[in-house]
Coordinates of C-alpha atoms in Angstrom, one line a residue:
M1 CA 89.6 139.9 76.1
N2 CA 89.5 136.8 78.3
T3 CA 93.3 136.1 78.0
I4 CA 96.4 138.1 78.7
K5 CA 100.1 137.8 77.7
I6 CA 102.8 137.6 80.3
T7 CA 106.5 136.6 80.2
I8 CA 108.0 134.1 82.7
D9 CA 111.7 133.6 82.6
G10 CA 111.8 134.9 79.1
I11 CA 109.0 132.7 77.8
E12 CA 106.0 134.6 76.5
T13 CA 102.7 132.8 77.3
E14 CA 99.0 133.5 77.1
V15 CA 96.9 132.7 80.1
A16 CA 93.3 133.2 81.1
K17 CA 92.4 136.3 83.2
G18 CA 92.5 135.4 86.9
T19 CA 95.3 132.9 86.5
T20 CA 97.9 133.1 89.2
V21 CA 101.6 133.3 88.4
L22 CA 102.2 130.0 90.2
E23 CA 99.6 128.3 88.0
A24 CA 101.0 129.9 84.8
A25 CA 104.5 128.8 85.7
R26 CA 103.5 125.2 86.4
D27 CA 101.7 125.1 83.1
L28 CA 105.0 125.8 81.5
D29 CA 106.7 123.1 83.6
I30 CA 108.6 125.8 85.5
N31 CA 109.0 124.6 89.0
I32 CA 108.2 127.1 91.8
P33 CA 108.4 125.5 95.2
S34 CA 105.5 126.0 97.6
L35 CA 104.4 124.7 101.0
C36 CA 101.3 126.5 102.2
Y37 CA 99.5 126.4 98.8
M38 CA 97.1 123.6 98.1
K39 CA 94.8 124.0 95.1
G40 CA 91.2 124.5 96.1
I41 CA 92.0 124.2 99.8
N42 CA 94.5 126.8 100.9
H43 CA 95.7 130.0 99.1
S44 CA 97.0 132.0 102.0
S45 CA 100.5 132.9 100.7
S46 CA 101.7 132.5 104.3
C47 CA 104.9 130.5 103.8
R48 CA 106.5 132.9 101.2
V49 CA 108.5 130.0 99.7
C50 CA 106.9 130.6 96.3
V51 CA 108.2 134.2 95.9
V52 CA 109.1 135.4 92.4
E53 CA 110.7 138.6 91.2
V54 CA 108.4 141.2 89.5
G55 CA 110.3 144.4 88.8
P56 CA 112.1 145.3 92.1
R57 CA 109.7 143.3 94.3
L58 CA 109.5 139.8 95.6
I59 CA 105.9 138.6 95.6
A60 CA 104.2 135.3 96.6
S61 CA 103.2 133.7 93.3
C62 CA 100.4 131.6 94.6
T63 CA 98.1 134.6 95.1
L64 CA 99.7 137.0 92.5
K65 CA 97.2 137.3 89.6
A66 CA 98.9 137.6 86.2
E67 CA 98.4 141.0 84.5
E68 CA 98.9 142.0 80.9
G69 CA 102.5 142.5 80.0
M70 CA 103.8 141.3 83.4
K71 CA 107.4 140.1 83.3
I72 CA 108.3 137.5 86.0
Q73 CA 111.6 135.9 87.0
T74 CA 111.5 132.8 89.0
N75 CA 115.2 131.9 89.3
T76 CA 117.3 134.9 90.1
K77 CA 119.8 135.1 93.0
K78 CA 117.5 137.4 94.8
V79 CA 114.7 134.9 94.6
R80 CA 116.8 131.9 95.5
D81 CA 118.3 133.7 98.5
A82 CA 114.9 134.7 99.7
R83 CA 113.5 131.2 99.4
K84 CA 116.5 129.7 101.2
A85 CA 116.2 132.2 104.1
T86 CA 112.5 131.4 104.4
V87 CA 113.1 127.7 104.6
E88 CA 115.9 128.2 107.1
L89 CA 113.6 130.2 109.3
L90 CA 111.0 127.4 109.1
L91 CA 113.6 124.8 109.9
S92 CA 114.8 126.9 112.9
D93 CA 111.5 126.3 114.6
H94 CA 111.0 122.7 113.4
D95 CA 111.7 119.4 115.1
R96 CA 114.3 118.1 112.6
E97 CA 114.3 114.5 113.8
C98 CA 113.7 113.4 110.2
L99 CA 115.0 109.9 110.4
S100 CA 112.4 108.9 113.0
C101 CA 109.5 110.8 111.4
S102 CA 106.8 108.9 109.6
R103 CA 106.9 111.4 106.7
S104 CA 110.6 111.0 106.1
G105 CA 111.1 110.7 102.3
G106 CA 107.6 112.1 101.7
C107 CA 107.9 115.3 103.6
E108 CA 107.4 118.4 101.4
L109 CA 109.5 120.6 103.7
Q110 CA 112.3 118.0 103.4
T111 CA 111.9 118.0 99.6
V112 CA 112.0 121.8 99.3
S113 CA 115.0 122.0 101.6
N114 CA 116.8 119.5 99.4
D115 CA 115.8 121.2 96.2
L116 CA 117.0 124.6 97.5
N117 CA 120.3 123.1 98.7
V118 CA 119.7 124.2 102.3
R119 CA 122.6 122.6 104.2
T120 CA 122.8 124.8 107.3
V121 CA 120.3 126.6 109.5
S122 CA 121.7 130.1 110.2
F123 CA 119.0 131.1 112.7
A124 CA 119.2 130.0 116.3
G125 CA 116.9 131.0 119.2
E126 CA 113.9 129.9 121.2
K127 CA 111.6 127.3 119.7
S128 CA 107.8 127.6 120.0
H129 CA 106.3 125.4 122.7
G130 CA 103.8 122.6 122.3
G131 CA 103.8 118.9 122.6
K132 CA 101.9 116.0 121.2
D133 CA 98.1 115.8 121.4
L134 CA 97.3 112.1 121.9
S135 CA 93.7 112.5 122.9
S136 CA 92.1 111.2 119.7
P137 CA 92.0 107.5 118.9
S138 CA 92.5 108.4 115.2
I139 CA 94.7 111.4 114.8
M140 CA 97.9 112.5 116.5
R141 CA 99.1 116.1 116.4
D142 CA 102.7 117.1 117.0
S143 CA 103.1 120.8 117.4
A144 CA 106.9 120.6 117.3
K145 CA 106.7 119.7 113.6
C146 CA 104.0 122.2 112.6
I147 CA 105.0 124.9 110.1
K148 CA 101.7 126.9 110.5
C149 CA 101.0 126.7 106.8
G150 CA 97.2 126.4 107.4
R151 CA 96.6 123.6 104.9
C152 CA 95.0 121.4 107.6
I153 CA 92.7 124.2 108.6
G154 CA 91.7 124.7 105.0
A155 CA 90.9 121.0 104.7
C156 CA 88.9 120.9 107.9
S157 CA 87.1 124.2 107.5
T158 CA 86.9 125.1 103.8
M159 CA 86.5 121.6 102.4
Q160 CA 84.9 119.6 105.2
T161 CA 83.1 122.5 107.1
V162 CA 83.9 120.7 110.3
H163 CA 85.8 123.6 111.8
A164 CA 87.4 121.5 114.5
I165 CA 90.8 123.3 114.3
G166 CA 92.1 126.8 113.6
F167 CA 94.9 129.2 114.4
N168 CA 95.1 130.1 118.1
H169 CA 97.1 133.0 119.6
R170 CA 99.3 135.4 117.6
G171 CA 102.9 135.8 116.4
F172 CA 105.5 133.5 117.8
D173 CA 102.9 131.9 120.1
T174 CA 100.6 130.8 117.2
T175 CA 99.4 127.2 117.4
V176 CA 97.0 125.1 115.4
G177 CA 94.3 123.2 117.2
P178 CA 90.8 123.3 118.6
A179 CA 89.6 126.5 120.1
F180 CA 90.3 127.4 123.7
G181 CA 93.2 125.0 124.0
R182 CA 90.9 121.9 123.9
A183 CA 92.3 118.6 122.9
L184 CA 91.4 117.1 119.5
G185 CA 89.6 114.2 121.1
D186 CA 87.3 116.7 122.9
S187 CA 86.4 118.7 119.8
T188 CA 83.9 118.3 116.9
C189 CA 86.6 116.5 114.9
V190 CA 85.0 113.6 112.9
N191 CA 88.4 111.8 112.5
C192 CA 88.2 111.8 108.7
G193 CA 92.0 112.5 108.4
Q194 CA 91.8 114.9 105.5
C195 CA 93.9 117.2 107.7
I196 CA 96.6 114.5 107.6
M197 CA 96.4 114.3 103.8
A198 CA 96.8 118.1 103.6
C199 CA 99.7 118.4 106.0
P200 CA 103.0 118.9 104.2
V201 CA 105.1 117.6 107.1
G202 CA 104.6 115.1 109.9
A203 CA 102.7 117.4 112.3
L204 CA 99.5 115.3 111.7
T205 CA 99.5 111.5 111.5
E206 CA 97.3 108.6 112.3
V207 CA 97.4 107.1 115.8
E208 CA 99.6 104.1 115.0
N209 CA 98.5 100.6 116.1
M210 CA 101.2 98.6 114.3
N211 CA 102.9 97.5 117.6
D212 CA 99.5 96.3 118.9
V213 CA 99.1 94.1 115.8
W214 CA 102.7 92.8 116.0
N215 CA 102.0 91.8 119.7
A216 CA 98.8 90.0 118.8
L217 CA 100.6 88.1 116.0
S218 CA 103.3 87.1 118.4
D219 CA 100.9 85.8 121.1
P220 CA 100.3 82.1 120.6
S221 CA 97.0 82.3 122.6
K222 CA 95.5 84.6 120.0
Y223 CA 93.8 83.7 116.8
V224 CA 94.3 86.8 114.6
V225 CA 92.0 87.5 111.7
V226 CA 92.5 90.3 109.2
Q227 CA 90.2 91.9 106.7
P228 CA 91.2 94.6 104.1
A229 CA 88.7 97.1 102.8
P230 CA 87.9 97.4 99.0
A231 CA 89.9 100.6 98.6
I232 CA 93.2 99.1 100.0
R233 CA 93.8 97.0 97.0
V234 CA 93.8 99.9 94.6
A235 CA 96.2 102.1 96.7
L236 CA 98.6 99.9 98.6
G237 CA 100.9 99.4 95.6
E238 CA 101.7 103.1 95.5
E239 CA 103.6 102.7 98.8
F240 CA 105.9 100.4 96.9
G241 CA 106.5 102.6 93.8
M242 CA 103.7 101.2 91.7
P243 CA 101.5 103.5 89.5
V244 CA 98.5 105.1 91.0
G245 CA 95.4 102.9 90.7
T246 CA 97.3 99.6 90.4
R247 CA 95.2 96.6 91.6
V248 CA 97.3 94.5 94.0
T249 CA 94.6 92.2 95.5
G250 CA 96.5 89.0 95.2
K251 CA 99.8 90.4 96.4
M252 CA 98.0 92.1 99.3
V253 CA 96.6 88.7 100.4
A254 CA 100.0 87.0 100.1
A255 CA 101.7 89.8 102.1
L256 CA 99.1 89.5 104.9
R257 CA 99.6 85.8 105.1
K258 CA 103.3 86.2 105.3
L259 CA 102.9 88.7 108.2
G260 CA 101.4 85.8 110.1
F261 CA 97.6 86.3 110.2
D262 CA 95.7 83.1 110.9
K263 CA 92.9 84.0 108.4
V264 CA 92.8 86.6 105.6
F265 CA 89.2 87.5 105.0
D266 CA 87.8 90.2 102.7
T267 CA 85.7 93.2 103.8
N268 CA 83.9 92.9 100.5
F269 CA 82.0 90.0 102.2
G270 CA 81.0 92.5 104.9
A271 CA 80.0 95.0 102.2
D272 CA 77.7 92.3 100.7
L273 CA 76.2 91.6 104.1
T274 CA 75.6 95.3 104.6
I275 CA 73.7 95.5 101.3
M276 CA 71.5 92.6 102.4
E277 CA 70.6 94.4 105.6
E278 CA 70.5 97.9 104.4
G279 CA 68.6 97.0 101.2
T280 CA 66.0 95.2 103.2
E281 CA 65.8 98.2 105.6
L282 CA 65.3 100.5 102.7
L283 CA 62.4 98.4 101.3
S284 CA 60.9 98.3 104.7
R285 CA 61.0 102.1 105.1
L286 CA 59.7 102.6 101.6
N287 CA 56.7 100.4 102.4
S288 CA 56.0 102.2 105.7
G289 CA 57.0 105.7 104.6
E290 CA 58.7 106.2 108.0
S291 CA 62.2 107.7 108.7
L292 CA 62.9 108.6 105.1
P293 CA 65.2 109.4 103.6
L294 CA 67.4 106.4 104.6
M295 CA 70.9 107.7 104.9
T296 CA 73.9 105.3 104.7
S297 CA 75.9 104.6 107.8
C298 CA 79.0 102.9 106.3
C299 CA 81.2 106.0 106.9
P300 CA 82.0 106.7 110.6
G301 CA 83.2 110.3 109.8
W302 CA 79.8 111.1 108.3
V303 CA 77.9 109.4 111.2
K304 CA 79.8 111.5 113.7
F305 CA 79.2 114.6 111.6
V306 CA 75.5 114.0 111.8
E307 CA 75.7 113.3 115.6
H308 CA 77.4 116.8 116.1
N309 CA 75.6 118.9 113.5
F310 CA 72.2 117.3 112.6
P311 CA 71.2 115.2 115.7
D312 CA 67.5 115.6 114.7
R313 CA 68.3 113.4 111.7
L314 CA 69.8 110.5 113.6
D315 CA 66.6 108.4 112.9
N316 CA 67.3 108.8 109.2
L317 CA 70.7 107.1 109.5
S318 CA 70.6 103.4 108.6
T319 CA 70.9 101.2 111.8
C320 CA 73.3 99.0 109.9
K321 CA 76.8 98.7 111.2
S322 CA 79.5 99.4 108.6
P323 CA 80.9 96.5 106.6
H324 CA 84.0 95.8 108.6
E325 CA 82.1 96.0 111.9
M326 CA 79.5 93.5 110.5
E327 CA 82.2 91.2 109.4
G328 CA 83.9 91.5 112.8
A329 CA 80.7 90.5 114.5
M330 CA 80.3 87.5 112.2
I331 CA 83.9 86.4 112.9
K332 CA 83.4 86.4 116.6
T333 CA 80.0 84.6 116.4
Y334 CA 79.4 82.6 113.2
F335 CA 83.0 81.8 112.3
A336 CA 84.1 81.2 116.0
K337 CA 81.2 78.7 116.4
K338 CA 82.1 77.0 113.0
M339 CA 85.7 76.6 114.0
G340 CA 85.2 75.8 117.7
L341 CA 87.1 78.9 118.8
D342 CA 86.6 81.0 121.9
P343 CA 85.7 84.5 120.6
K344 CA 87.6 86.1 123.5
N345 CA 90.8 84.7 122.0
I346 CA 90.0 86.1 118.5
V347 CA 91.7 89.4 117.5
V348 CA 90.0 91.0 114.5
V349 CA 92.2 93.5 112.6
S350 CA 90.7 95.7 109.9
I351 CA 92.9 97.3 107.2
M352 CA 91.1 100.5 106.3
P353 CA 91.7 103.5 104.0
C354 CA 90.2 105.6 106.8
T355 CA 91.4 107.1 110.1
A356 CA 87.8 107.4 111.4
K357 CA 87.6 103.6 111.5
K358 CA 90.0 103.7 114.4
F359 CA 87.4 105.8 116.3
E360 CA 84.6 103.6 115.1
G361 CA 86.3 100.4 116.3
Q362 CA 86.3 101.8 119.9
R363 CA 82.6 102.8 119.9
E364 CA 80.7 101.1 122.7
E365 CA 77.7 100.8 120.4
L366 CA 79.7 98.4 118.2
S367 CA 80.3 95.6 120.6
N368 CA 78.6 92.4 121.8
E369 CA 78.9 90.7 125.1
S370 CA 81.6 93.1 126.2
M371 CA 83.7 92.4 123.1
Q372 CA 84.4 94.9 120.4
D373 CA 83.4 93.7 116.9
V374 CA 86.8 94.9 115.6
D375 CA 89.8 95.0 117.9
L376 CA 92.4 96.9 115.9
V377 CA 92.4 99.1 112.8
L378 CA 95.4 99.8 110.6
T379 CA 95.5 102.3 107.7
T380 CA 96.9 101.5 104.2
R381 CA 100.1 103.4 105.2
E382 CA 100.5 101.3 108.4
L383 CA 100.1 98.0 106.5
A384 CA 102.7 99.1 104.0
A385 CA 105.1 100.0 106.9
M386 CA 104.6 96.5 108.4
I387 CA 105.2 94.8 105.1
K388 CA 108.5 96.8 104.7
E389 CA 109.4 96.1 108.3
A390 CA 109.0 92.4 107.7
G391 CA 111.3 92.5 104.7
I392 CA 108.7 91.3 102.3
D393 CA 109.4 91.9 98.6
F394 CA 105.8 93.1 97.8
V395 CA 106.3 94.0 94.2
N396 CA 107.4 90.5 93.3
L397 CA 104.9 88.5 95.4
K398 CA 102.8 86.0 93.6
G399 CA 99.1 86.6 94.1
E400 CA 97.1 84.4 96.5
A401 CA 93.3 84.1 97.2
F402 CA 91.4 85.0 100.4
D403 CA 90.4 82.4 102.9
N404 CA 86.8 81.2 103.3
P405 CA 84.0 81.4 104.5
M406 CA 84.4 85.2 104.6
G407 CA 86.8 85.7 101.7
E408 CA 84.3 85.8 98.9
G409 CA 82.9 89.2 97.9
S410 CA 80.9 90.3 95.0
G411 CA 81.6 93.1 92.5
A412 CA 79.0 95.1 94.4
G413 CA 81.0 94.8 97.5
A414 CA 84.1 96.0 95.7
I415 CA 82.7 99.3 94.6
F416 CA 82.0 100.4 98.1
G417 CA 85.4 102.0 97.9
A418 CA 84.3 104.7 95.4
T419 CA 81.8 107.4 95.9
G420 CA 78.4 106.2 94.6
G421 CA 79.4 102.6 95.2
V422 CA 77.2 101.9 98.1
A423 CA 74.2 103.4 96.3
E424 CA 74.9 101.4 93.2
A425 CA 75.4 98.1 95.1
A426 CA 72.2 98.7 97.0
L427 CA 70.2 99.5 93.9
R428 CA 71.4 96.3 92.1
T429 CA 70.0 94.2 94.9
V430 CA 66.9 96.2 95.7
F431 CA 65.8 96.4 92.1
E432 CA 66.4 92.7 91.5
I433 CA 64.6 91.6 94.6
T434 CA 61.6 93.9 93.8
A435 CA 61.5 92.7 90.2
G436 CA 61.9 89.0 91.0
K437 CA 64.2 88.5 88.0
E438 CA 67.8 89.1 86.8
L439 CA 68.9 92.5 85.8
E440 CA 70.2 92.7 82.3
T441 CA 72.6 95.6 83.1
V442 CA 74.1 95.9 86.6
E443 CA 75.8 99.3 86.2
Y444 CA 74.0 102.4 87.5
T445 CA 76.4 104.9 86.0
A446 CA 74.3 107.9 87.0
V447 CA 75.6 107.6 90.6
R448 CA 79.2 107.4 89.5
G449 CA 81.7 110.2 89.0
L450 CA 83.3 113.0 91.1
D451 CA 80.5 115.6 91.1
G452 CA 80.1 116.7 94.7
I453 CA 76.4 116.0 94.7
K454 CA 74.8 113.5 92.2
E455 CA 71.0 113.0 92.0
N456 CA 69.1 110.3 90.2
V457 CA 65.6 108.8 90.3
I458 CA 65.2 105.0 90.1
E459 CA 61.8 103.5 89.3
L460 CA 61.3 100.1 90.8
P461 CA 59.2 97.4 89.1
N462 CA 56.5 97.8 91.7
G463 CA 56.0 101.4 90.7
K464 CA 57.8 103.0 93.7
K465 CA 60.4 105.7 92.9
I466 CA 63.7 106.1 94.8
R467 CA 64.9 109.6 94.6
T468 CA 68.6 109.1 95.3
A469 CA 71.4 111.5 96.2
V470 CA 75.1 110.6 96.3
V471 CA 77.4 113.0 98.2
H472 CA 81.1 113.0 98.9
G473 CA 83.0 115.5 101.1
L474 CA 81.4 116.8 104.2
G475 CA 81.2 120.3 102.8
N476 CA 78.8 119.0 100.1
A477 CA 77.0 116.9 102.7
R478 CA 76.3 120.1 104.8
K479 CA 74.9 121.8 101.7
L480 CA 72.6 118.9 101.0
M481 CA 71.4 118.6 104.6
E482 CA 70.7 122.3 104.9
A483 CA 68.8 122.3 101.6
M484 CA 66.7 119.5 103.1
E485 CA 66.1 121.5 106.3
R486 CA 64.8 124.4 104.1
G487 CA 62.5 122.0 102.3
E488 CA 64.2 122.5 98.9
K489 CA 65.3 118.9 98.5
A490 CA 63.6 115.5 99.2
Y491 CA 64.9 112.0 98.7
E492 CA 64.3 108.4 99.7
F493 CA 67.9 107.3 99.8
I494 CA 71.1 109.2 100.4
E495 CA 74.7 107.9 100.3
V496 CA 77.3 110.1 102.0
M497 CA 81.1 109.5 102.2
A498 CA 83.0 112.0 104.4
C499 CA 86.1 112.1 102.2
P500 CA 86.1 113.8 98.8
G501 CA 86.2 110.9 96.2
G502 CA 85.1 108.4 98.8
C503 CA 87.2 105.7 100.5
V504 CA 89.7 105.6 97.7
A505 CA 90.9 109.0 98.9
G506 CA 90.4 108.3 102.7
G507 CA 92.6 109.8 105.4
G508 CA 94.5 106.6 105.8
Q509 CA 95.6 106.2 102.1
P510 CA 99.0 106.9 100.7
I511 CA 99.8 110.6 100.9
I512 CA 100.4 112.4 97.6
D513 CA 102.2 115.7 97.7
A514 CA 100.3 118.9 96.6
Q515 CA 102.1 119.3 93.3
T516 CA 101.7 115.7 92.2
S517 CA 98.0 115.8 93.1
E518 CA 97.6 118.7 90.6
K519 CA 99.0 116.6 87.8
I520 CA 97.3 113.3 88.5
N521 CA 93.6 112.8 89.3
I522 CA 94.3 110.4 92.2
K523 CA 90.6 109.9 93.0
A524 CA 89.6 109.1 89.4
E525 CA 92.5 106.6 88.9
R526 CA 91.8 104.7 92.1
A527 CA 88.0 104.7 91.4
K528 CA 88.7 103.4 87.9
A529 CA 90.6 100.5 89.4
I530 CA 87.7 99.8 91.8
Y531 CA 85.3 99.5 88.9
T532 CA 87.7 97.2 87.1
E533 CA 87.8 95.0 90.2
D534 CA 84.0 94.9 90.0
E535 CA 84.0 93.9 86.4
A536 CA 86.5 91.1 87.0
Q537 CA 84.2 89.4 89.5
T538 CA 82.0 86.4 88.5
V539 CA 79.3 87.5 91.0
R540 CA 78.4 91.2 90.9
K541 CA 75.4 91.4 93.1
S542 CA 75.5 91.1 96.9
H543 CA 72.5 88.8 97.2
K544 CA 74.0 86.4 94.7
N545 CA 77.1 85.8 96.8
P546 CA 77.0 82.1 97.7
S547 CA 78.9 82.7 101.0
I548 CA 76.3 85.3 102.0
Q549 CA 73.5 82.9 101.1
Q550 CA 75.2 80.2 103.2
L551 CA 75.5 82.6 106.2
Y552 CA 71.8 83.4 106.2
A553 CA 70.9 79.7 105.7
E554 CA 73.2 78.4 108.5
F555 CA 73.1 81.2 111.0
L556 CA 71.3 84.5 110.6
G557 CA 68.0 83.3 109.1
E558 CA 66.9 86.3 107.2
P559 CA 67.9 89.9 106.6
N560 CA 66.7 92.3 109.3
G561 CA 65.7 89.3 111.4
H562 CA 66.0 89.0 115.2
L563 CA 69.6 87.7 115.2
S564 CA 70.6 90.2 112.5
H565 CA 69.3 93.1 114.5
E566 CA 71.2 91.8 117.6
L567 CA 74.5 91.5 115.8
L568 CA 74.5 93.7 112.7
H569 CA 72.6 96.8 113.7
T570 CA 73.3 99.6 116.1
H571 CA 72.3 103.1 117.2
Y572 CA 73.9 106.5 117.4
V573 CA 74.2 109.3 120.0
K574 CA 73.6 113.0 120.0
R575 CA 76.9 115.0 120.5
S576 CA 77.6 118.7 121.2
K577 CA 78.1 121.1 118.4
F578 CA 81.0 122.7 120.3

């Protein structure tokens, strides 16, 4: 038999063999609180908040496999007392400055404490030591808030296979961080921020740049330009109580304008520009047969992952800068010249779904004439915080349009936010340029979806074939790269996004608690909204964007030309594996 019968709180139910008691209870809408458990990422049963009573014993339900005839009680006095004692012990060693914590109102420890009616902390004594790690430009770690649940380690090691952090020391002295007491900024961390998304409390957050942006906006000598990424418009609304996957493009533009930005451009324009450069680069490599496969370089987490782990493959990475970096370069050259502005007085602010973009913005390789292409990066969460701080009624804002000349993006630019989007956008342009005629159907659905590794073969009109792989999540990327190293796989074009699901689920997006993420497929809902955004556009191919055509006619000349290589292309560096 593949199923067994168990009884939970007097309710008899039939479950598949191998089902945990926690899973079975939640299927019955019986709430069992948990902190360390995160489906598919962490099943350590270390926090003990999810204990249930089975006979005379209290057992953690997240790892307890259901057995035939098992009788489970989830709400006895014994269970409640044990859970409350556990939470009090966690709180006794926790920095309880909740009002000033960025996770206040969205903290899972706070929620569990409230649900269990914990009003006092009975245990007093020494607190574990450890301060804040501010070494990374992307991620800040506060040891005083850590509850040692291990979810961040599961995200970093099990899911992403980066292994930048782990448990150090033992017992009361246990800490979470890089090995040998190193700082996060000196580790193999790729800044993807998936540890932040996994953390149930405020022990891990992005390095905040909101005050830097406020200062720039308040400085009359600065001309401040903002550009939001495609994935922002399908997630920002969640920070204001709107349903997951709500498209808020017009409201977002209106809010940015109210914050005081001088121009509100669209990173979709930069995505179209990336396709022009990367598509041309792909055709060139296909013709020469050199440095194949071409691997996308839009994702800074993926780029740093290659620099650490597969440095012999650096030549395979596209030399193209990422979309917001390309757009930043154009703002400080093409736009500055057009408007008669001194580029040294322009501040470019990118709103990104990604914490790794903060690291990317500081890379020396992404600058021109001693000026960074992008000056400041905010996450979706930081933008929402600024909108709230400014007292803007976001939900009731009337939609507004982006500014030109860099506010016009195609549908192809929009889908960059979902896994498979870069590949699909590139194929739309590459196929049409090769064919010399319009495509009847622009959708390449074979590269869509949430399978970890998707493969497809595209035959171009000239007879050449493009074996394509689309990968999301660095754990899957490692599998693919190692298969290539063994000679088991061969491709001409590979798209990789570091975060599972792509940018729509980046480390800077709204944080969804572990239980809610089990009920709602956040990645799928946001991706669906991205494709709806694509379908709503009049222009759905990057090379058909009239503003892109104008840019090349007036300034760049041609894709992959001399000026393009000077301003829009870069190189990468070999980094240590340790």
